[in-house]
XYZ file of C-alpha atoms in Angstrom:
382
model
C 47.836 -24.777 16.452
C 46.888 -26.034 13.082
C 43.270 -26.340 14.117
C 42.828 -22.730 14.917
C 41.082 -20.419 12.562
C 42.568 -17.144 11.313
C 41.604 -14.488 13.930
C 40.495 -12.090 11.190
C 38.264 -14.868 9.727
C 36.743 -15.485 13.179
C 35.550 -11.863 13.386
C 34.531 -11.761 9.701
C 37.204 -9.022 8.922
C 39.987 -8.508 6.325
C 43.564 -7.940 7.412
C 44.190 -4.315 7.928
C 40.881 -3.617 9.604
C 40.758 -0.546 11.871
C 40.385 -0.543 15.715
C 36.737 0.597 15.350
C 36.001 -2.081 12.846
C 37.429 -4.722 15.065
C 35.472 -3.623 18.141
C 32.285 -3.365 16.061
C 32.753 -6.820 14.653
C 33.321 -8.346 18.085
C 30.170 -6.800 19.488
C 28.093 -7.982 16.576
C 29.449 -11.546 16.816
C 29.144 -11.635 20.634
C 25.409 -10.694 20.387
C 24.885 -13.355 17.701
C 26.487 -16.283 19.680
C 25.748 -15.298 23.266
C 24.546 -18.567 24.997
C 21.592 -16.932 26.671
C 20.089 -16.365 23.341
C 20.533 -19.953 22.352
C 19.425 -22.112 25.342
C 19.223 -25.237 23.107
C 22.710 -24.829 21.897
C 24.722 -23.616 24.803
C 27.823 -25.648 24.436
C 28.471 -24.766 20.843
C 27.893 -21.012 21.624
C 30.242 -21.140 24.434
C 32.887 -22.568 22.154
C 32.198 -19.839 19.707
C 32.419 -17.189 22.399
C 35.847 -18.648 23.502
C 37.152 -18.317 19.932
C 35.712 -14.774 19.661
C 37.313 -13.742 22.911
C 40.705 -15.070 21.927
C 40.602 -13.364 18.491
C 39.536 -10.078 19.954
C 42.244 -10.115 22.740
C 44.963 -10.399 20.082
C 43.632 -8.052 17.381
C 42.602 -5.385 19.831
C 46.078 -5.235 21.296
C 48.538 -3.266 18.965
C 51.613 -5.326 20.154
C 49.929 -8.679 19.947
C 48.364 -7.855 16.587
C 51.720 -6.904 15.209
C 53.249 -10.189 16.221
C 50.247 -12.068 14.929
C 50.357 -10.288 11.579
C 54.024 -11.158 11.242
C 54.210 -14.725 12.642
C 50.590 -15.961 12.730
C 49.515 -18.174 15.649
C 53.138 -19.221 16.270
C 53.734 -15.632 17.532
C 51.103 -16.173 20.172
C 52.823 -18.900 22.183
C 52.794 -18.008 25.766
C 50.127 -15.489 25.385
C 48.348 -16.707 28.505
C 44.746 -17.194 27.253
C 42.532 -18.737 29.790
C 39.598 -19.732 27.656
C 36.266 -18.885 29.302
C 37.631 -16.203 31.488
C 38.424 -14.088 28.442
C 41.754 -12.310 28.840
C 44.827 -12.437 31.214
C 44.600 -10.099 34.086
C 40.767 -9.550 33.654
C 38.705 -7.367 31.399
C 40.166 -4.315 29.744
C 38.395 -0.964 29.503
C 37.161 -1.830 26.064
C 35.739 -5.194 27.243
C 33.851 -3.397 30.090
C 32.268 -1.193 27.498
C 31.461 -4.083 25.248
C 30.009 -6.011 28.323
C 27.763 -3.286 29.282
C 26.463 -2.636 25.774
C 25.989 -6.307 25.024
C 23.999 -7.154 28.194
C 21.922 -3.945 28.178
C 20.636 -5.119 24.732
C 19.971 -8.708 25.958
C 18.412 -7.982 29.371
C 16.787 -4.720 28.541
C 18.791 -2.439 30.812
C 20.379 -4.801 33.418
C 19.210 -3.927 36.900
C 16.192 -1.774 36.045
C 13.188 -3.166 37.786
C 10.171 -3.996 35.721
C 7.677 -4.027 38.604
C 6.602 -0.558 37.678
C 5.707 -1.424 34.133
C 3.643 -4.510 35.345
C 1.421 -2.211 37.459
C 1.439 0.732 34.943
C -1.822 1.548 33.257
C -2.272 0.010 29.839
C -4.574 0.883 27.042
C -7.128 -1.818 26.043
C -7.091 -3.415 22.691
C -8.994 -2.179 19.675
C -11.582 -4.479 18.307
C -12.602 -4.696 14.651
C -15.935 -5.540 13.033
C -17.796 -4.718 9.761
C -21.189 -3.676 8.484
C -22.862 -3.852 5.090
C -25.058 -1.001 3.784
C -26.594 -0.201 0.506
C -25.490 2.371 -2.046
C -28.245 4.822 -1.081
C -27.446 4.493 2.683
C -23.873 5.443 1.923
C -25.077 8.496 0.078
C -27.610 9.683 2.689
C -26.006 8.279 5.909
C -27.849 6.288 8.630
C -27.715 5.365 12.329
C -27.296 1.646 12.999
C -27.025 -0.524 16.129
C -24.570 -3.282 16.061
C -23.710 -6.101 18.397
C -20.065 -6.482 19.555
C -18.143 -8.591 22.051
C -15.348 -6.865 24.054
C -13.625 -7.028 27.498
C -15.242 -4.990 30.270
C -14.207 -4.416 33.886
C -15.661 -7.328 36.022
C -18.844 -6.218 37.748
C -18.142 -8.596 40.677
C -14.761 -7.316 41.768
C -14.688 -3.929 40.151
C -11.508 -4.996 38.252
C -9.386 -5.898 41.238
C -9.525 -9.649 40.650
C -10.215 -10.253 44.226
C -13.334 -11.900 45.814
C -15.610 -9.273 47.408
C -14.337 -8.278 50.904
C -10.726 -9.456 50.193
C -7.572 -7.758 49.121
C -4.245 -8.758 47.525
C -1.332 -10.009 49.556
C 2.319 -8.988 49.302
C 4.229 -11.424 47.242
C 6.422 -13.621 49.510
C 9.090 -14.194 46.814
C 9.868 -10.572 46.013
C 8.548 -8.906 49.192
C 6.372 -6.609 47.022
C 9.200 -5.246 44.858
C 7.875 -7.064 41.741
C 11.471 -8.217 40.814
C 14.004 -10.737 41.797
C 17.786 -10.701 41.425
C 19.216 -13.369 39.122
C 22.912 -14.213 38.918
C 24.281 -15.843 35.757
C 27.591 -17.283 34.879
C 28.385 -16.231 31.256
C 31.335 -16.695 28.981
C 32.138 -12.979 29.713
C 31.898 -13.354 33.481
C 29.258 -13.287 36.265
C 26.372 -11.011 35.566
C 23.540 -9.939 37.910
C 20.323 -8.627 36.743
C 16.820 -7.899 38.063
C 13.918 -9.820 36.442
C 10.115 -9.734 36.922
C 9.146 -11.989 39.803
C 7.751 -15.300 38.290
C 5.518 -15.806 41.280
C 3.522 -12.477 41.003
C 4.394 -11.731 37.283
C 6.124 -8.434 38.400
C 3.217 -6.992 40.246
C 4.583 -7.355 43.757
C 1.214 -8.756 45.019
C -0.821 -11.998 44.729
C -4.496 -12.800 44.819
C -5.171 -15.596 47.359
C -9.010 -15.294 46.985
C -9.784 -14.743 43.270
C -13.077 -13.343 42.155
C -15.361 -16.336 41.291
C -16.926 -14.384 38.450
C -13.730 -13.426 36.516
C -11.331 -15.985 38.189
C -9.027 -13.244 39.278
C -8.533 -11.684 35.820
C -10.456 -8.473 36.638
C -12.032 -8.269 33.213
C -14.817 -10.314 31.495
C -15.745 -10.663 27.858
C -19.226 -9.156 27.444
C -21.624 -8.866 24.508
C -23.319 -5.596 24.026
C -25.111 -3.311 21.571
C -23.482 -0.221 20.204
C -25.112 2.614 18.204
C -22.911 3.939 15.492
C -23.597 6.809 12.989
C -22.719 6.337 9.475
C -22.111 9.641 7.817
C -23.446 10.564 4.435
C -20.733 10.204 1.805
C -18.940 7.173 3.284
C -17.288 4.997 0.601
C -16.820 1.293 0.334
C -13.801 -0.020 2.368
C -13.566 3.057 4.685
C -13.440 2.539 8.496
C -15.463 4.305 11.221
C -13.741 4.641 14.554
C -15.921 4.639 17.738
C -13.663 5.818 20.706
C -13.735 3.884 23.892
C -15.815 0.941 22.725
C -12.881 -1.547 22.425
C -11.484 -3.676 25.301
C -11.339 -1.897 28.653
C -7.925 -0.855 29.840
C -5.568 -2.594 32.412
C -4.648 -1.028 35.756
C -6.851 1.922 35.054
C -5.621 2.442 31.515
C -8.104 3.922 28.864
C -10.296 1.636 26.683
C -9.397 0.790 23.074
C -11.471 1.796 20.138
C -14.019 -0.045 18.050
C -13.087 0.021 14.328
C -16.026 -0.605 11.891
C -15.141 -1.464 8.306
C -17.815 -0.417 5.838
C -18.897 -2.454 2.796
C -21.244 -0.802 0.349
C -23.372 -2.920 -1.931
C -23.440 -2.146 -5.611
C -26.386 -0.286 -7.101
C -28.306 -1.475 -10.194
C -28.236 1.962 -11.904
C -25.559 4.141 -10.324
C -21.802 3.776 -10.016
C -19.493 5.881 -7.968
C -16.177 7.611 -8.748
C -14.982 9.720 -5.757
C -18.077 11.891 -4.932
C -19.503 11.811 -8.463
C -22.332 9.534 -9.562
C -22.504 8.027 -13.060
C -25.449 6.372 -14.812
C -26.406 5.342 -18.432
C -29.772 5.868 -19.948
C -31.107 4.146 -23.125
C -32.941 6.360 -25.700
C -34.642 5.500 -28.985
C -33.430 6.444 -32.443
C -36.211 8.891 -32.795
C -35.529 10.559 -29.476
C -31.824 10.940 -30.516
C -32.876 12.465 -33.896
C -35.868 14.692 -32.933
C -34.913 15.453 -29.298
C -37.147 14.794 -26.327
C -37.731 15.286 -22.733
C -36.727 12.331 -20.530
C -36.831 11.376 -16.827
C -33.297 10.993 -15.307
C -32.869 9.193 -11.852
C -30.652 10.809 -9.296
C -29.850 9.908 -5.701
C -32.259 12.784 -4.579
C -35.050 11.492 -6.827
C -36.146 11.828 -10.525
C -35.456 15.055 -12.617
C -36.460 16.102 -16.147
C -33.899 16.604 -18.799
C -34.209 17.718 -22.403
C -32.287 15.744 -25.026
C -31.359 18.091 -27.950
C -31.959 17.174 -31.554
C -29.291 15.090 -33.170
C -27.868 13.608 -29.870
C -25.120 11.253 -30.748
C -24.603 7.817 -29.151
C -22.498 8.017 -25.927
C -23.081 11.706 -25.326
C -22.550 12.639 -21.661
C -24.211 15.352 -19.743
C -23.233 16.762 -16.227
C -25.878 17.521 -13.520
C -24.043 19.821 -11.185
C -24.409 19.273 -7.534
C -26.365 16.069 -7.951
C -23.690 13.807 -6.783
C -22.685 12.567 -3.286
C -21.947 14.839 -0.260
C -18.304 15.191 0.823
C -17.447 13.744 4.262
C -15.515 16.810 5.532
C -17.657 19.634 4.048
C -21.068 20.437 2.647
C -20.110 20.456 -0.949
C -21.442 17.722 -3.332
C -20.101 16.040 -6.313
C -21.787 15.958 -9.754
C -23.897 13.359 -11.648
C -22.843 12.329 -15.136
C -25.624 10.905 -17.519
C -24.433 9.034 -20.542
C -26.963 8.196 -23.160
C -26.827 5.249 -25.676
C -29.049 4.808 -28.638
C -30.877 1.454 -28.595
C -31.059 0.043 -32.158
C -34.528 -1.414 -32.656
C -34.973 -5.081 -33.255
C -37.766 -7.378 -34.620
C -39.181 -4.909 -37.124
C -42.241 -5.771 -39.129
C -42.134 -5.690 -42.911
C -44.003 -2.424 -43.014
C -41.578 -0.754 -40.506
C -38.685 -1.910 -42.527
C -40.172 -0.417 -45.776
C -40.808 2.854 -43.919
C -37.300 2.857 -42.528
C -35.906 2.141 -45.987
C -37.893 5.102 -47.439
C -36.596 7.330 -44.721
C -33.026 6.283 -45.394
C -33.407 6.916 -49.177
C -34.483 10.373 -48.388
C -31.207 11.084 -46.539
C -28.323 13.006 -48.229
C -24.664 13.370 -47.193
C -25.401 16.630 -45.421
C -27.483 14.696 -42.876
C -24.443 12.587 -41.954
C -21.546 14.941 -41.485
C -19.247 12.416 -39.735
C -19.781 9.759 -42.325
C -19.150 12.195 -45.096
C -15.865 13.390 -43.430
C -14.770 9.812 -42.970
C -15.047 8.835 -46.538
C -13.346 12.023 -47.648
C -10.383 11.106 -45.493
C -10.232 7.632 -47.118
C -10.066 9.241 -50.541
C -7.250 11.511 -49.530
C -5.288 8.537 -48.096
C -5.665 6.333 -51.151
C -5.573 9.016 -53.776
């Protein structure tokens, strides 16, 4: 008696637990320690189940629970537990409910035959590959042929798996049913279930003369060329789906898809943000001061653009509609051109003298930002 654990502890409960809590705890623990789920540790699980059964038989019975709460294990003498059989007089209505729910979870529905699922049409697997294209190809779109390897229906047997001129035979073990009945002795009693026939793998038939080309599988791995269309506007990291070019289906099921991941190589001039294109163009100091007409590259070709007098470093201009085409509609993004003034280097002595004369001729009105900056400094430190 001293070796027995507290029944509430066995079920992971506190004293005063409700009937529903007791039933729920037992179901949870029974699933956890069922021997069928632990084939390498059957003996220990059977002992756990024995302990769980005993605890539940007491705590689920109002009279027994009252005696146990008052006297502990001593009040249970003569209770008539029979160990692995569970409870005296057989299973109660609650235990039948527990038994049904427990094994339906373990065996997937008990007596339901799986032969139908073994022969049911199944969709083929998707296959994945990738392509690498240039920035301009992503902007304009292209057609490309790629090489893939996928599963196709065997040309020798048409997918049956049988050598030409032969057919499948009825499985002698299950007589074509695809399932066999299995009876198991469990801690909760004897349980019968239907399982897929191991001889025919649940199909109900066997192949005596396998196709020499596919060895009875009915499918073969084949390399082929597939033409894909890359739409204008595709972005780096997006995926194209080509329907029906994955592995062929099983038992007449549909083929899977071919998923093509697109990688776009960087461009030396352009960068992309959504459907907008960005580029930076260097201009000279004189162009910035006096203004000028410059050539601006776009994804459609070069265009002319007039730089206004007094253009500041970092100024940005939008070229409307010169960006990338949207995938789902005809609209296009814009192109943004940012100019930066390149400061000249390696000036000759004469150039430096000329530049200094030019600088000496400048007044504060020529440098509005510089003037405003120093006026702010005066105000701060006045």
